[in-house]
Coordinates of C-alpha atoms and ligand atoms in Angstrom, one line a residue:
M8 CA 16.1 -7.2 -17.8
P9 CA 16.0 -4.6 -20.3
T10 CA 17.2 -5.0 -24.0
D11 CA 19.2 -1.5 -25.5
N12 CA 19.2 0.1 -21.8
W13 CA 15.7 0.1 -21.5
I14 CA 12.5 -2.2 -19.1
N15 CA 8.9 -1.9 -20.1
E16 CA 6.5 -2.4 -17.7
T17 CA 4.5 -5.6 -18.8
L18 CA 1.4 -4.9 -16.6
Y19 CA -1.0 -3.8 -19.5
P20 CA -0.6 -6.1 -22.9
D21 CA -1.8 -2.3 -25.0
W22 CA 0.0 -0.1 -23.3
G23 CA 2.8 0.8 -20.5
Q24 CA 5.8 2.4 -19.4
R25 CA 9.2 2.2 -20.2
F26 CA 12.6 3.1 -17.8
R27 CA 16.2 4.1 -19.5
V28 CA 18.2 2.2 -17.1
T29 CA 21.4 2.8 -15.7
R30 CA 22.8 0.0 -14.0
E31 CA 21.2 -3.6 -13.5
L32 CA 21.4 -3.9 -9.8
A33 CA 19.7 -6.7 -8.4
R34 CA 17.7 -10.2 -10.6
V35 CA 16.3 -12.4 -8.4
Q36 CA 13.7 -15.4 -9.1
S37 CA 12.2 -15.5 -5.7
E38 CA 10.2 -18.8 -4.2
F39 CA 7.7 -16.4 -5.0
Q40 CA 8.1 -13.8 -7.8
D41 CA 10.7 -12.3 -10.3
I42 CA 12.7 -9.8 -8.0
A43 CA 14.3 -6.7 -10.4
I44 CA 16.1 -3.6 -9.1
F45 CA 17.7 -1.1 -11.6
E46 CA 18.8 2.0 -11.0
S47 CA 17.0 4.2 -13.6
A48 CA 17.9 8.0 -15.6
S49 CA 14.8 9.6 -14.1
H50 CA 13.2 8.3 -11.3
G51 CA 16.3 6.9 -9.1
R52 CA 15.9 3.0 -8.2
V53 CA 13.1 1.1 -8.7
M54 CA 11.9 -2.3 -8.0
V55 CA 10.2 -4.4 -10.3
L56 CA 8.1 -7.9 -9.2
D57 CA 7.0 -9.7 -12.3
G58 CA 7.3 -7.2 -14.5
V59 CA 5.3 -4.5 -13.0
I60 CA 6.7 -1.1 -11.6
Q61 CA 6.6 -2.1 -7.6
I62 CA 8.4 1.2 -6.3
T63 CA 10.9 4.1 -7.4
E64 CA 12.5 6.7 -4.9
A65 CA 11.7 9.0 -7.0
D66 CA 7.8 9.3 -6.3
E67 CA 7.1 6.1 -3.7
F68 CA 6.6 9.2 -0.9
V69 CA 3.1 10.4 -2.6
Y70 CA 1.5 7.1 -2.3
Q71 CA 3.2 5.5 1.3
E72 CA 2.2 8.8 2.2
M73 CA -1.2 8.5 1.4
L74 CA -1.7 4.7 2.0
T75 CA -0.5 5.4 6.2
H76 CA -1.4 9.0 7.3
V77 CA -5.0 8.9 6.0
P78 CA -6.2 5.5 7.6
L79 CA -4.1 6.5 11.2
L80 CA -5.4 10.2 10.8
A81 CA -8.6 9.3 10.2
H82 CA -8.5 6.9 13.1
G83 CA -7.1 9.3 15.4
S84 CA -5.8 6.7 18.2
A85 CA -3.9 3.9 16.5
R86 CA -1.6 2.1 18.2
N87 CA -1.7 -1.2 17.5
V88 CA -1.2 -1.3 13.3
L89 CA -0.8 -4.5 10.8
I90 CA 1.1 -3.8 7.4
I91 CA 0.3 -6.3 5.2
G92 CA 2.4 -6.9 1.9
A93 CA 5.3 -3.4 1.6
G94 CA 7.7 -5.6 2.2
D95 CA 10.2 -2.5 0.8
G96 CA 9.8 -0.8 4.3
G97 CA 8.0 2.0 2.8
V98 CA 4.5 1.9 4.6
L99 CA 6.6 0.6 7.7
R100 CA 8.6 4.5 8.5
R101 CA 5.6 6.0 7.8
V102 CA 3.8 4.7 10.6
L103 CA 6.1 4.0 12.7
Q104 CA 6.1 8.4 12.3
H105 CA 3.5 8.8 14.1
S106 CA 4.6 9.0 17.7
N107 CA 1.2 6.9 19.6
V108 CA 1.8 3.9 17.5
E109 CA 3.0 1.1 19.7
R110 CA 3.1 -1.8 17.8
A111 CA 3.9 -2.3 13.6
V112 CA 3.8 -5.6 12.4
M113 CA 4.9 -6.1 9.2
V114 CA 3.8 -9.9 7.1
E115 CA 5.7 -10.2 3.9
I116 CA 6.0 -13.0 2.0
D117 CA 8.9 -12.8 0.4
G118 CA 12.4 -12.2 2.7
E119 CA 13.8 -11.4 -0.8
V120 CA 12.0 -8.4 -1.2
I121 CA 12.9 -7.3 2.1
R122 CA 16.6 -8.7 1.7
L123 CA 17.3 -6.8 -1.0
S124 CA 15.0 -3.7 -0.4
K125 CA 17.1 -3.7 2.7
Q126 CA 20.6 -3.9 0.3
F127 CA 19.8 -1.6 -2.4
L128 CA 16.5 0.5 -1.2
P129 CA 18.1 1.6 1.8
G130 CA 16.1 5.4 2.2
I131 CA 12.8 4.0 2.1
A132 CA 12.7 2.2 5.5
G133 CA 15.6 4.5 6.7
D134 CA 16.2 2.9 10.5
A135 CA 12.4 1.6 10.5
W136 CA 14.0 -2.1 10.5
T137 CA 15.5 -1.6 14.1
D138 CA 12.9 0.5 15.3
P139 CA 11.5 -1.2 18.8
R140 CA 8.2 -0.7 18.3
A141 CA 8.4 -2.5 14.6
N142 CA 7.9 -6.5 14.2
V143 CA 8.6 -8.0 10.6
I144 CA 7.3 -11.3 10.1
V145 CA 8.1 -12.5 6.8
G146 CA 5.4 -14.5 6.4
D147 CA 1.2 -15.1 4.4
G148 CA -0.5 -12.2 5.2
I149 CA -3.6 -14.1 4.9
D150 CA -2.7 -17.1 7.4
Y151 CA -1.6 -14.2 10.2
V152 CA -4.7 -12.8 10.3
K153 CA -6.1 -16.3 10.3
R154 CA -4.9 -16.2 13.6
A155 CA -4.4 -13.3 15.1
P156 CA -6.5 -12.3 17.8
D157 CA -9.8 -11.0 17.5
A158 CA -9.8 -6.8 18.0
S159 CA -6.1 -6.6 18.1
F160 CA -5.4 -4.2 15.9
D161 CA -6.3 -0.7 15.3
A162 CA -6.0 -0.6 11.6
I163 CA -4.5 -3.0 8.7
I164 CA -3.1 -1.6 5.7
V165 CA -2.6 -4.0 3.3
D166 CA 0.5 -2.7 0.4
S167 CA 0.2 -5.6 -1.5
T168 CA 1.0 -6.9 -5.1
D169 CA -2.0 -7.0 -7.6
P170 CA -4.8 -9.5 -6.9
I171 CA -3.0 -12.4 -9.0
G172 CA -0.2 -14.7 -8.0
V173 CA 1.2 -14.3 -4.3
G174 CA -1.5 -11.8 -3.7
E175 CA -4.5 -12.8 -5.0
V176 CA -5.5 -14.2 -2.1
L177 CA -5.0 -10.3 0.2
F178 CA -8.5 -9.6 -1.8
T179 CA -11.0 -12.9 -1.3
D180 CA -13.4 -13.3 1.8
E181 CA -11.2 -15.0 4.3
F182 CA -8.7 -12.2 4.1
Y183 CA -11.2 -9.4 4.9
H184 CA -13.8 -11.8 7.2
N185 CA -10.6 -12.2 9.4
C186 CA -9.3 -8.4 8.9
A187 CA -13.0 -7.3 10.7
R188 CA -12.8 -10.2 13.0
I189 CA -9.0 -8.9 14.2
L190 CA -9.5 -5.4 14.2
T191 CA -10.9 -2.9 17.3
D192 CA -14.7 -1.4 17.2
R193 CA -13.3 1.5 14.9
G194 CA -10.9 -0.3 12.7
V195 CA -9.7 0.1 9.2
I196 CA -8.6 -1.5 6.6
V197 CA -6.8 0.6 3.5
N198 CA -5.1 -1.5 0.4
Q199 CA -3.8 -0.9 -2.7
C200 CA -6.3 -0.9 -5.3
G201 CA -4.9 -0.1 -8.5
V202 CA -5.4 2.4 -10.9
P203 CA -8.8 2.4 -12.2
F204 CA -8.5 3.7 -15.1
M205 CA -7.3 0.7 -16.1
Q206 CA -8.2 -1.6 -13.8
A207 CA -12.2 -1.1 -12.6
D208 CA -12.3 -4.3 -11.9
E209 CA -10.2 -4.5 -9.2
L210 CA -12.0 -1.5 -7.2
R211 CA -15.7 -2.6 -8.0
E212 CA -14.9 -6.3 -7.2
T213 CA -12.9 -5.4 -3.9
S214 CA -15.0 -3.0 -2.2
L215 CA -18.2 -4.8 -2.6
R216 CA -16.1 -7.8 -1.2
R217 CA -14.7 -5.3 1.5
G218 CA -19.0 -4.9 1.4
N219 CA -19.6 -8.1 3.2
F220 CA -17.8 -7.7 6.5
F221 CA -18.0 -3.7 7.1
P222 CA -20.5 -1.1 7.1
H223 CA -19.2 1.4 5.2
V224 CA -16.8 1.0 2.2
T225 CA -15.0 3.4 0.3
A226 CA -11.7 4.5 -1.9
Y227 CA -9.7 7.8 -1.6
V228 CA -7.1 8.7 -4.6
A229 CA -3.4 9.6 -5.5
A230 CA -1.8 10.9 -8.3
V231 CA 1.4 8.3 -8.4
P232 CA 3.4 8.9 -11.2
T233 CA 4.2 6.1 -11.9
Y234 CA 1.4 3.8 -11.7
V235 CA 0.2 5.0 -15.2
G236 CA -3.5 5.6 -16.0
G237 CA -4.3 8.5 -13.2
F238 CA -5.4 8.2 -10.3
M239 CA -4.0 5.0 -8.2
T240 CA -6.9 4.2 -5.5
L241 CA -7.0 2.8 -1.9
G242 CA -9.5 1.1 -0.7
W243 CA -11.0 2.2 2.6
A244 CA -13.5 -0.2 4.6
A245 CA -14.0 0.3 7.7
K246 CA -16.3 0.1 11.2
D247 CA -17.5 3.6 11.7
A248 CA -18.4 5.8 9.0
S249 CA -17.7 8.2 10.2
L250 CA -13.7 7.6 10.5
A251 CA -13.3 8.4 6.8
A252 CA -15.9 12.1 6.8
T253 CA -13.3 13.0 10.4
P254 CA -13.1 17.4 9.4
L255 CA -10.5 18.9 8.2
E256 CA -9.6 20.6 11.7
A257 CA -9.2 17.3 14.1
I258 CA -7.1 16.3 10.6
R259 CA -4.4 19.1 11.0
A260 CA -4.7 18.9 14.8
R261 CA -4.2 14.8 14.7
A262 CA -1.5 15.3 12.3
A263 CA 0.5 17.6 14.8
A264 CA 0.0 15.9 17.8
A265 CA 1.7 12.6 16.2
G266 CA 4.3 15.2 14.5
I267 CA 3.3 14.2 10.7
A268 CA 2.5 17.6 10.2
G269 CA 5.5 19.4 7.7
A270 CA 7.3 16.2 7.3
T271 CA 4.6 14.8 3.8
N272 CA 5.6 16.1 0.5
Y273 CA 2.6 14.8 -0.8
W274 CA 0.0 14.7 1.8
T275 CA -1.6 17.3 3.8
P276 CA -4.8 18.0 5.6
E277 CA -6.2 19.0 2.9
I278 CA -5.4 16.1 0.0
H279 CA -6.4 14.3 3.4
V280 CA -10.1 15.2 3.1
G281 CA -9.9 16.2 -0.8
A282 CA -9.2 12.9 -1.4
F283 CA -12.7 10.6 -0.7
N284 CA -14.0 13.3 -3.0
L285 CA -14.0 11.1 -6.1
P286 CA -14.5 11.2 -9.9
P287 CA -18.0 9.7 -11.7
Y288 CA -15.2 7.5 -13.6
I289 CA -14.3 6.2 -10.2
A290 CA -17.4 7.0 -8.0
R291 CA -19.0 4.4 -10.3
H292 CA -16.6 1.7 -9.3
L293 CA -17.9 1.3 -5.5
P294 CA -21.0 0.2 -4.1
K295 CA -24.0 2.1 -3.3
A296 CA -24.2 3.9 -0.4
Ligands
SAM309 N1 3.8 -0.1 -4.0 C1 3.5 -1.5 -4.2 C2 1.7 -1.5 -5.0 O1 1.5 -0.8 -5.0 O2 1.9 -2.6 -6.3 C3 3.4 -2.7 -3.9 C4 4.4 -2.9 -3.0 S1 5.2 -3.8 -1.9 C5 6.6 -4.5 -2.9 C6 4.0 -5.7 -2.4 C7 4.4 -6.6 -1.4 O3 3.2 -7.7 -1.4 C8 5.6 -7.4 -2.0 O4 6.7 -7.7 -1.4 C9 4.8 -9.0 -2.2 O5 6.0 -10.0 -1.9 C10 4.1 -8.8 -0.7 N2 2.8 -9.8 -1.1 C11 1.9 -10.1 -1.7 N3 1.1 -11.1 -1.7 C12 1.5 -11.4 -0.2 C13 0.8 -12.1 1.0 N4 -0.5 -13.6 0.5 N5 1.1 -12.1 1.7 C14 2.4 -10.8 2.0 N6 3.0 -9.7 1.2 C15 2.5 -10.5 0.1

């Protein structure tokens, strides 16, 4: 953990961020990863998995809002949503803010992440854990999608760690093949796809893979301060190309109907539409349309 009250992120060998630690809250070596949660001087409480910043209380809203509201409002009538990873509960909370969602299944491989998030980061999930529409499963996402019935979900949100270790299977052909099978004919899947300024391979390679199973593949961006390196990308793959081009007025109307309008601190209808307009240094890593 910290030396001299600092913790250094280990994501990149030659560059990184550090946090001044004011209090260590948890340090657990689970069956899958090293889990650390601490109080920071600058960003509230922070969770780190295998040395990589996962979530901070200060800026989690950016990421959770964009990973959740963009696909659900682009779809417009998602009732069954699958969340993979997201052990802190933040995505689950925001999915359940959508009044049209009837079922939110969350599959997190590491029960220790859920347990420690409930204990030390209770504000991230709020009361999502006890929402009657929520079904929280401790298991491997790749196994869940293998067994799930055809056309059983309208949207899949993959909030996983990077494609190393346990997260690696969530970026494979097998995974995307089954995701395409279990999504409905207007289904969409989004996934955290790294910071392309530093992790362009993650966006390029996983977008090519998704293109083998989905007719429309693109990405959208969000500026998450603690995912260092500029914009982070959310990978997008859909069976209906029109979803990513949903007009501003439709997004605005759907947000109002779903109870999202005015309940966000980063997402807005204009940010939603604008997020798909990628700077060339990012767009060049996507499959040619
Ligand atoms: N927002 C973070 C980011 O972008 O790096 C991710 C947060 S969330 C804590 C990542 C979660 O993915 C972790 O709790 C990890 O246990 C989970 N995860 C990794 N591989 C998984 C798998 N194969 N199935 C289900 N959950 C997985």
